Amino acid sequence: MVETATRKSAAPATAPTPSTDALPAGAAPAPASPLRRWLSLGVRVVVIVAIAAGMTWSVVDQWPQVQSTWLGLAWQSVALSVLAALLGMVANTMAWRAAVADLGHRVSIAAALRICLVGQLGKYIPGSVWAYVLQIELSRRAGLPRARAFLATLVSVGLGVTAALGLGLLSLPALRDAAAGDESSYADSVRVALWIVAALFPVALVCALPRVLTALVQLTLKVLRRPPLEHRLTWPGVLRVVGWSALGYGLFGVHLWLLANAQAAPGLDGLLRSVGSFAIAMTVGMFAFLSPSGLGVREAVLVAALAPFLVGSGGVGAAMGIALASRLIFTIADVIAAGLAALSGVRQLRREGGAVVAPATE
């Protein structure tokens, strides 16, 4: 009888529980509340409608300007450009997964793809933070504590900016010349982009050092009142994140170069400029907090970089058409990537019951 009583008292401790960040202690009955379920469903519906509305508005708003350029593109260029964008998104997902691993957790590739590729749809809601909020929420549902998901996103974004600024050096001379010889609104945006690159790159390099990055992470955990890391971030971990991020931005640049190559023949110089300018454009777009996915700011940098190659094909007008076609292709790629990631995760979630994240052994 003593043994039976012991087993009964131990049973609650071994019963499966949701993520520790999901509910406070003693709040186990809350998920069974009908009101809570309806509120959760309502929030999901609102988020889905907001994302769909943002994506629809983005396409409809750009179509009059991009129509002639889009219809003039060969389908091979469009298909390869979509493929390059998709591969770049996968590379950025691997960068986030590498950041999670260096923070002491292991996330399956399928779960990471679902978290990042579905979560990035939040960027179509005005306000740059929504993609990260959605990504953190999807991470929690997969079993990763909110604090670790937030830190992984912070680390991957920060090191991604470092990689992007490094690649941006490839296009700085061309962008500087374009800004110096132009007094249009595009030139103003390019000048702002150059100042951001000049100011951030040295800071980003210092912050990317594992010792400095670990100190920043520990400070963040202290502010969040979470337990500190038990180990420092490592050089291999940091280099993996930077390497995957650089590959992602490189593929995004290839995506742009394929579109420009359909209108002109930019060659190797154009490829380097496309990679560098796209990396700068996406980095600067992060600071356009009120614009969905950096709309407008990103295009200004790309137009300045592409216009010299397209003088015989329409100059600034053709460059704007390609920049907008690039955004339209990214919208298509976002939908494809999120759809495939969500579908591929359904079977695994049913089989594993959502247990796709496990703490690393330390």
PDB file of N, CA and C in Angstrom, residues 243-310:
ATOM      1  N   GLY A 243      27.315  32.380 -41.487  1.00  0.00           N
ATOM      2  CA  GLY A 243      27.466  31.708 -42.779  1.00  0.00           C
ATOM      3  C   GLY A 243      26.134  31.444 -43.452  1.00  0.00           C
ATOM      4  N   TRP A 244      25.165  30.907 -42.700  1.00  0.00           N
ATOM      5  CA  TRP A 244      23.839  30.662 -43.271  1.00  0.00           C
ATOM      6  C   TRP A 244      23.171  31.968 -43.688  1.00  0.00           C
ATOM      7  N   SER A 245      23.335  33.014 -42.873  1.00  0.00           N
ATOM      8  CA  SER A 245      22.738  34.310 -43.203  1.00  0.00           C
ATOM      9  C   SER A 245      23.356  34.885 -44.474  1.00  0.00           C
ATOM     10  N   ALA A 246      24.678  34.788 -44.596  1.00  0.00           N
ATOM     11  CA  ALA A 246      25.346  35.287 -45.798  1.00  0.00           C
ATOM     12  C   ALA A 246      24.878  34.526 -47.032  1.00  0.00           C
ATOM     13  N   LEU A 247      24.708  33.214 -46.889  1.00  0.00           N
ATOM     14  CA  LEU A 247      24.192  32.418 -48.010  1.00  0.00           C
ATOM     15  C   LEU A 247      22.792  32.871 -48.383  1.00  0.00           C
ATOM     16  N   GLY A 248      21.953  33.124 -47.367  1.00  0.00           N
ATOM     17  CA  GLY A 248      20.587  33.579 -47.633  1.00  0.00           C
ATOM     18  C   GLY A 248      20.567  34.892 -48.388  1.00  0.00           C
ATOM     19  N   TYR A 249      21.332  35.867 -47.926  1.00  0.00           N
ATOM     20  CA  TYR A 249      21.367  37.163 -48.610  1.00  0.00           C
ATOM     21  C   TYR A 249      21.991  37.038 -49.998  1.00  0.00           C
ATOM     22  N   GLY A 250      22.963  36.140 -50.127  1.00  0.00           N
ATOM     23  CA  GLY A 250      23.556  35.915 -51.452  1.00  0.00           C
ATOM     24  C   GLY A 250      22.525  35.376 -52.433  1.00  0.00           C
ATOM     25  N   LEU A 251      21.699  34.448 -51.980  1.00  0.00           N
ATOM     26  CA  LEU A 251      20.645  33.896 -52.841  1.00  0.00           C
ATOM     27  C   LEU A 251      19.588  34.951 -53.158  1.00  0.00           C
ATOM     28  N   PHE A 252      19.290  35.827 -52.217  1.00  0.00           N
ATOM     29  CA  PHE A 252      18.364  36.922 -52.504  1.00  0.00           C
ATOM     30  C   PHE A 252      18.937  37.847 -53.581  1.00  0.00           C
ATOM     31  N   GLY A 253      20.243  38.066 -53.516  1.00  0.00           N
ATOM     32  CA  GLY A 253      20.881  38.877 -54.549  1.00  0.00           C
ATOM     33  C   GLY A 253      20.836  38.209 -55.912  1.00  0.00           C
ATOM     34  N   VAL A 254      21.015  36.882 -55.930  1.00  0.00           N
ATOM     35  CA  VAL A 254      20.905  36.136 -57.190  1.00  0.00           C
ATOM     36  C   VAL A 254      19.491  36.273 -57.754  1.00  0.00           C
ATOM     37  N   HIS A 255      18.504  36.219 -56.865  1.00  0.00           N
ATOM     38  CA  HIS A 255      17.105  36.416 -57.281  1.00  0.00           C
ATOM     39  C   HIS A 255      16.941  37.753 -58.016  1.00  0.00           C
ATOM     40  N   LEU A 256      17.525  38.819 -57.461  1.00  0.00           N
ATOM     41  CA  LEU A 256      17.426  40.132 -58.094  1.00  0.00           C
ATOM     42  C   LEU A 256      18.199  40.173 -59.402  1.00  0.00           C
ATOM     43  N   TRP A 257      19.387  39.572 -59.417  1.00  0.00           N
ATOM     44  CA  TRP A 257      20.230  39.575 -60.618  1.00  0.00           C
ATOM     45  C   TRP A 257      19.551  38.841 -61.773  1.00  0.00           C
ATOM     46  N   LEU A 258      18.827  37.778 -61.478  1.00  0.00           N
ATOM     47  CA  LEU A 258      18.110  37.047 -62.529  1.00  0.00           C
ATOM     48  C   LEU A 258      17.055  37.921 -63.187  1.00  0.00           C
ATOM     49  N   LEU A 259      16.390  38.751 -62.387  1.00  0.00           N
ATOM     50  CA  LEU A 259      15.400  39.662 -62.949  1.00  0.00           C
ATOM     51  C   LEU A 259      16.067  40.756 -63.775  1.00  0.00           C
ATOM     52  N   ALA A 260      17.158  41.313 -63.260  1.00  0.00           N
ATOM     53  CA  ALA A 260      17.868  42.360 -64.000  1.00  0.00           C
ATOM     54  C   ALA A 260      18.490  41.805 -65.266  1.00  0.00           C
ATOM     55  N   ASN A 261      18.956  40.577 -65.212  1.00  0.00           N
ATOM     56  CA  ASN A 261      19.588  39.956 -66.369  1.00  0.00           C
ATOM     57  C   ASN A 261      18.589  39.727 -67.501  1.00  0.00           C
ATOM     58  N   ALA A 262      17.302  39.672 -67.147  1.00  0.00           N
ATOM     59  CA  ALA A 262      16.274  39.516 -68.173  1.00  0.00           C
ATOM     60  C   ALA A 262      16.054  40.813 -68.946  1.00  0.00           C
ATOM     61  N   GLN A 263      16.472  41.958 -68.358  1.00  0.00           N
ATOM     62  CA  GLN A 263      16.299  43.254 -69.013  1.00  0.00           C
ATOM     63  C   GLN A 263      17.595  43.789 -69.603  1.00  0.00           C
ATOM     64  N   ALA A 264      18.709  43.346 -69.071  1.00  0.00           N
ATOM     65  CA  ALA A 264      20.016  43.823 -69.539  1.00  0.00           C
ATOM     66  C   ALA A 264      21.011  42.684 -69.399  1.00  0.00           C
ATOM     67  N   ALA A 265      22.293  42.986 -69.443  1.00  0.00           N
ATOM     68  CA  ALA A 265      23.328  41.967 -69.287  1.00  0.00           C
ATOM     69  C   ALA A 265      24.334  42.458 -68.255  1.00  0.00           C
ATOM     70  N   PRO A 266      23.954  42.482 -66.972  1.00  0.00           N
ATOM     71  CA  PRO A 266      24.822  43.068 -65.950  1.00  0.00           C
ATOM     72  C   PRO A 266      26.106  42.301 -65.672  1.00  0.00           C
ATOM     73  N   GLY A 267      26.153  40.989 -65.983  1.00  0.00           N
ATOM     74  CA  GLY A 267      27.378  40.231 -65.795  1.00  0.00           C
ATOM     75  C   GLY A 267      27.774  40.077 -64.343  1.00  0.00           C
ATOM     76  N   LEU A 268      29.072  39.777 -64.108  1.00  0.00           N
ATOM     77  CA  LEU A 268      29.569  39.528 -62.754  1.00  0.00           C
ATOM     78  C   LEU A 268      29.476  40.779 -61.892  1.00  0.00           C
ATOM     79  N   ASP A 269      29.807  41.937 -62.483  1.00  0.00           N
ATOM     80  CA  ASP A 269      29.711  43.184 -61.717  1.00  0.00           C
ATOM     81  C   ASP A 269      28.280  43.424 -61.259  1.00  0.00           C
ATOM     82  N   GLY A 270      27.345  43.132 -62.139  1.00  0.00           N
ATOM     83  CA  GLY A 270      25.942  43.289 -61.770  1.00  0.00           C
ATOM     84  C   GLY A 270      25.520  42.300 -60.701  1.00  0.00           C
ATOM     85  N   LEU A 271      26.059  41.088 -60.728  1.00  0.00           N
ATOM     86  CA  LEU A 271      25.745  40.097 -59.709  1.00  0.00           C
ATOM     87  C   LEU A 271      26.223  40.565 -58.337  1.00  0.00           C
ATOM     88  N   LEU A 272      27.463  41.048 -58.269  1.00  0.00           N
ATOM     89  CA  LEU A 272      27.998  41.536 -56.996  1.00  0.00           C
ATOM     90  C   LEU A 272      27.188  42.726 -56.490  1.00  0.00           C
ATOM     91  N   ARG A 273      26.825  43.623 -57.420  1.00  0.00           N
ATOM     92  CA  ARG A 273      26.044  44.786 -57.020  1.00  0.00           C
ATOM     93  C   ARG A 273      24.649  44.362 -56.558  1.00  0.00           C
ATOM     94  N   SER A 274      24.071  43.371 -57.216  1.00  0.00           N
ATOM     95  CA  SER A 274      22.740  42.902 -56.823  1.00  0.00           C
ATOM     96  C   SER A 274      22.770  42.281 -55.429  1.00  0.00           C
ATOM     97  N   VAL A 275      23.793  41.463 -55.153  1.00  0.00           N
ATOM     98  CA  VAL A 275      23.924  40.837 -53.837  1.00  0.00           C
ATOM     99  C   VAL A 275      24.106  41.898 -52.756  1.00  0.00           C
ATOM    100  N   GLY A 276      25.037  42.822 -52.997  1.00  0.00           N
ATOM    101  CA  GLY A 276      25.311  43.848 -51.989  1.00  0.00           C
ATOM    102  C   GLY A 276      24.148  44.787 -51.768  1.00  0.00           C
ATOM    103  N   SER A 277      23.536  45.252 -52.855  1.00  0.00           N
ATOM    104  CA  SER A 277      22.441  46.207 -52.718  1.00  0.00           C
ATOM    105  C   SER A 277      21.220  45.570 -52.077  1.00  0.00           C
ATOM    106  N   PHE A 278      20.949  44.293 -52.401  1.00  0.00           N
ATOM    107  CA  PHE A 278      19.786  43.646 -51.789  1.00  0.00           C
ATOM    108  C   PHE A 278      20.012  43.447 -50.298  1.00  0.00           C
ATOM    109  N   ALA A 279      21.242  43.107 -49.912  1.00  0.00           N
ATOM    110  CA  ALA A 279      21.545  42.947 -48.489  1.00  0.00           C
ATOM    111  C   ALA A 279      21.354  44.266 -47.747  1.00  0.00           C
ATOM    112  N   ILE A 280      21.841  45.375 -48.338  1.00  0.00           N
ATOM    113  CA  ILE A 280      21.658  46.682 -47.713  1.00  0.00           C
ATOM    114  C   ILE A 280      20.186  47.058 -47.678  1.00  0.00           C
ATOM    115  N   ALA A 281      19.486  46.810 -48.788  1.00  0.00           N
ATOM    116  CA  ALA A 281      18.080  47.201 -48.879  1.00  0.00           C
ATOM    117  C   ALA A 281      17.239  46.498 -47.820  1.00  0.00           C
ATOM    118  N   MET A 282      17.468  45.200 -47.603  1.00  0.00           N
ATOM    119  CA  MET A 282      16.687  44.472 -46.606  1.00  0.00           C
ATOM    120  C   MET A 282      17.045  44.920 -45.196  1.00  0.00           C
ATOM    121  N   THR A 283      18.316  45.255 -44.975  1.00  0.00           N
ATOM    122  CA  THR A 283      18.725  45.731 -43.656  1.00  0.00           C
ATOM    123  C   THR A 283      18.094  47.080 -43.353  1.00  0.00           C
ATOM    124  N   VAL A 284      18.138  47.990 -44.322  1.00  0.00           N
ATOM    125  CA  VAL A 284      17.539  49.306 -44.121  1.00  0.00           C
ATOM    126  C   VAL A 284      16.026  49.180 -43.963  1.00  0.00           C
ATOM    127  N   GLY A 285      15.417  48.234 -44.703  1.00  0.00           N
ATOM    128  CA  GLY A 285      13.982  48.033 -44.604  1.00  0.00           C
ATOM    129  C   GLY A 285      13.525  47.648 -43.211  1.00  0.00           C
ATOM    130  N   MET A 286      14.431  47.040 -42.410  1.00  0.00           N
ATOM    131  CA  MET A 286      14.067  46.677 -41.035  1.00  0.00           C
ATOM    132  C   MET A 286      13.765  47.905 -40.188  1.00  0.00           C
ATOM    133  N   PHE A 287      14.329  49.049 -40.572  1.00  0.00           N
ATOM    134  CA  PHE A 287      14.135  50.259 -39.786  1.00  0.00           C
ATOM    135  C   PHE A 287      12.882  51.026 -40.196  1.00  0.00           C
ATOM    136  N   ALA A 288      12.209  50.566 -41.248  1.00  0.00           N
ATOM    137  CA  ALA A 288      10.947  51.189 -41.671  1.00  0.00           C
ATOM    138  C   ALA A 288       9.815  50.499 -40.909  1.00  0.00           C
ATOM    139  N   PHE A 289       9.670  50.838 -39.639  1.00  0.00           N
ATOM    140  CA  PHE A 289       8.801  50.088 -38.736  1.00  0.00           C
ATOM    141  C   PHE A 289       7.330  50.129 -39.142  1.00  0.00           C
ATOM    142  N   LEU A 290       6.894  51.234 -39.728  1.00  0.00           N
ATOM    143  CA  LEU A 290       5.480  51.378 -40.052  1.00  0.00           C
ATOM    144  C   LEU A 290       5.131  50.860 -41.434  1.00  0.00           C
ATOM    145  N   SER A 291       6.133  50.445 -42.193  1.00  0.00           N
ATOM    146  CA  SER A 291       5.897  49.990 -43.557  1.00  0.00           C
ATOM    147  C   SER A 291       5.926  48.469 -43.609  1.00  0.00           C
ATOM    148  N   PRO A 292       4.924  47.830 -44.230  1.00  0.00           N
ATOM    149  CA  PRO A 292       4.933  46.365 -44.325  1.00  0.00           C
ATOM    150  C   PRO A 292       6.159  45.865 -45.085  1.00  0.00           C
ATOM    151  N   SER A 293       7.003  45.116 -44.395  1.00  0.00           N
ATOM    152  CA  SER A 293       8.190  44.523 -45.010  1.00  0.00           C
ATOM    153  C   SER A 293       9.089  45.561 -45.665  1.00  0.00           C
ATOM    154  N   GLY A 294       9.184  46.763 -45.079  1.00  0.00           N
ATOM    155  CA  GLY A 294      10.080  47.791 -45.602  1.00  0.00           C
ATOM    156  C   GLY A 294       9.678  48.339 -46.946  1.00  0.00           C
ATOM    157  N   LEU A 295       8.382  48.343 -47.259  1.00  0.00           N
ATOM    158  CA  LEU A 295       7.895  48.783 -48.566  1.00  0.00           C
ATOM    159  C   LEU A 295       8.298  50.226 -48.825  1.00  0.00           C
ATOM    160  N   GLY A 296       8.900  50.471 -49.981  1.00  0.00           N
ATOM    161  CA  GLY A 296       9.314  51.806 -50.371  1.00  0.00           C
ATOM    162  C   GLY A 296      10.783  52.050 -50.108  1.00  0.00           C
ATOM    163  N   VAL A 297      11.231  51.760 -48.899  1.00  0.00           N
ATOM    164  CA  VAL A 297      12.639  51.977 -48.550  1.00  0.00           C
ATOM    165  C   VAL A 297      13.521  50.993 -49.308  1.00  0.00           C
ATOM    166  N   ARG A 298      13.121  49.737 -49.304  1.00  0.00           N
ATOM    167  CA  ARG A 298      13.903  48.716 -50.000  1.00  0.00           C
ATOM    168  C   ARG A 298      14.012  49.028 -51.490  1.00  0.00           C
ATOM    169  N   GLU A 299      12.901  49.446 -52.079  1.00  0.00           N
ATOM    170  CA  GLU A 299      12.895  49.728 -53.516  1.00  0.00           C
ATOM    171  C   GLU A 299      13.817  50.886 -53.874  1.00  0.00           C
ATOM    172  N   ALA A 300      13.913  51.885 -52.992  1.00  0.00           N
ATOM    173  CA  ALA A 300      14.759  53.042 -53.281  1.00  0.00           C
ATOM    174  C   ALA A 300      16.218  52.634 -53.442  1.00  0.00           C
ATOM    175  N   VAL A 301      16.691  51.767 -52.570  1.00  0.00           N
ATOM    176  CA  VAL A 301      18.083  51.302 -52.656  1.00  0.00           C
ATOM    177  C   VAL A 301      18.282  50.462 -53.924  1.00  0.00           C
ATOM    178  N   LEU A 302      17.327  49.579 -54.217  1.00  0.00           N
ATOM    179  CA  LEU A 302      17.471  48.710 -55.386  1.00  0.00           C
ATOM    180  C   LEU A 302      17.439  49.505 -56.682  1.00  0.00           C
ATOM    181  N   VAL A 303      16.600  50.528 -56.751  1.00  0.00           N
ATOM    182  CA  VAL A 303      16.535  51.359 -57.968  1.00  0.00           C
ATOM    183  C   VAL A 303      17.871  52.050 -58.207  1.00  0.00           C
ATOM    184  N   ALA A 304      18.467  52.592 -57.147  1.00  0.00           N
ATOM    185  CA  ALA A 304      19.757  53.269 -57.298  1.00  0.00           C
ATOM    186  C   ALA A 304      20.845  52.309 -57.762  1.00  0.00           C
ATOM    187  N   ALA A 305      20.777  51.065 -57.314  1.00  0.00           N
ATOM    188  CA  ALA A 305      21.795  50.087 -57.698  1.00  0.00           C
ATOM    189  C   ALA A 305      21.594  49.569 -59.119  1.00  0.00           C
ATOM    190  N   LEU A 306      20.333  49.424 -59.548  1.00  0.00           N
ATOM    191  CA  LEU A 306      20.049  48.797 -60.838  1.00  0.00           C
ATOM    192  C   LEU A 306      20.005  49.783 -61.999  1.00  0.00           C
ATOM    193  N   ALA A 307      19.638  51.034 -61.734  1.00  0.00           N
ATOM    194  CA  ALA A 307      19.409  52.006 -62.809  1.00  0.00           C
ATOM    195  C   ALA A 307      20.584  52.123 -63.788  1.00  0.00           C
ATOM    196  N   PRO A 308      21.854  52.156 -63.314  1.00  0.00           N
ATOM    197  CA  PRO A 308      22.962  52.287 -64.278  1.00  0.00           C
ATOM    198  C   PRO A 308      23.036  51.139 -65.277  1.00  0.00           C
ATOM    199  N   PHE A 309      22.593  49.937 -64.888  1.00  0.00           N
ATOM    200  CA  PHE A 309      22.637  48.803 -65.799  1.00  0.00           C
ATOM    201  C   PHE A 309      21.490  48.822 -66.814  1.00  0.00           C
ATOM    202  N   LEU A 310      20.469  49.609 -66.514  1.00  0.00           N
ATOM    203  CA  LEU A 310      19.256  49.565 -67.321  1.00  0.00           C
ATOM    204  C   LEU A 310      19.023  50.856 -68.090  1.00  0.00           C
TER     205      LEU A 310
END
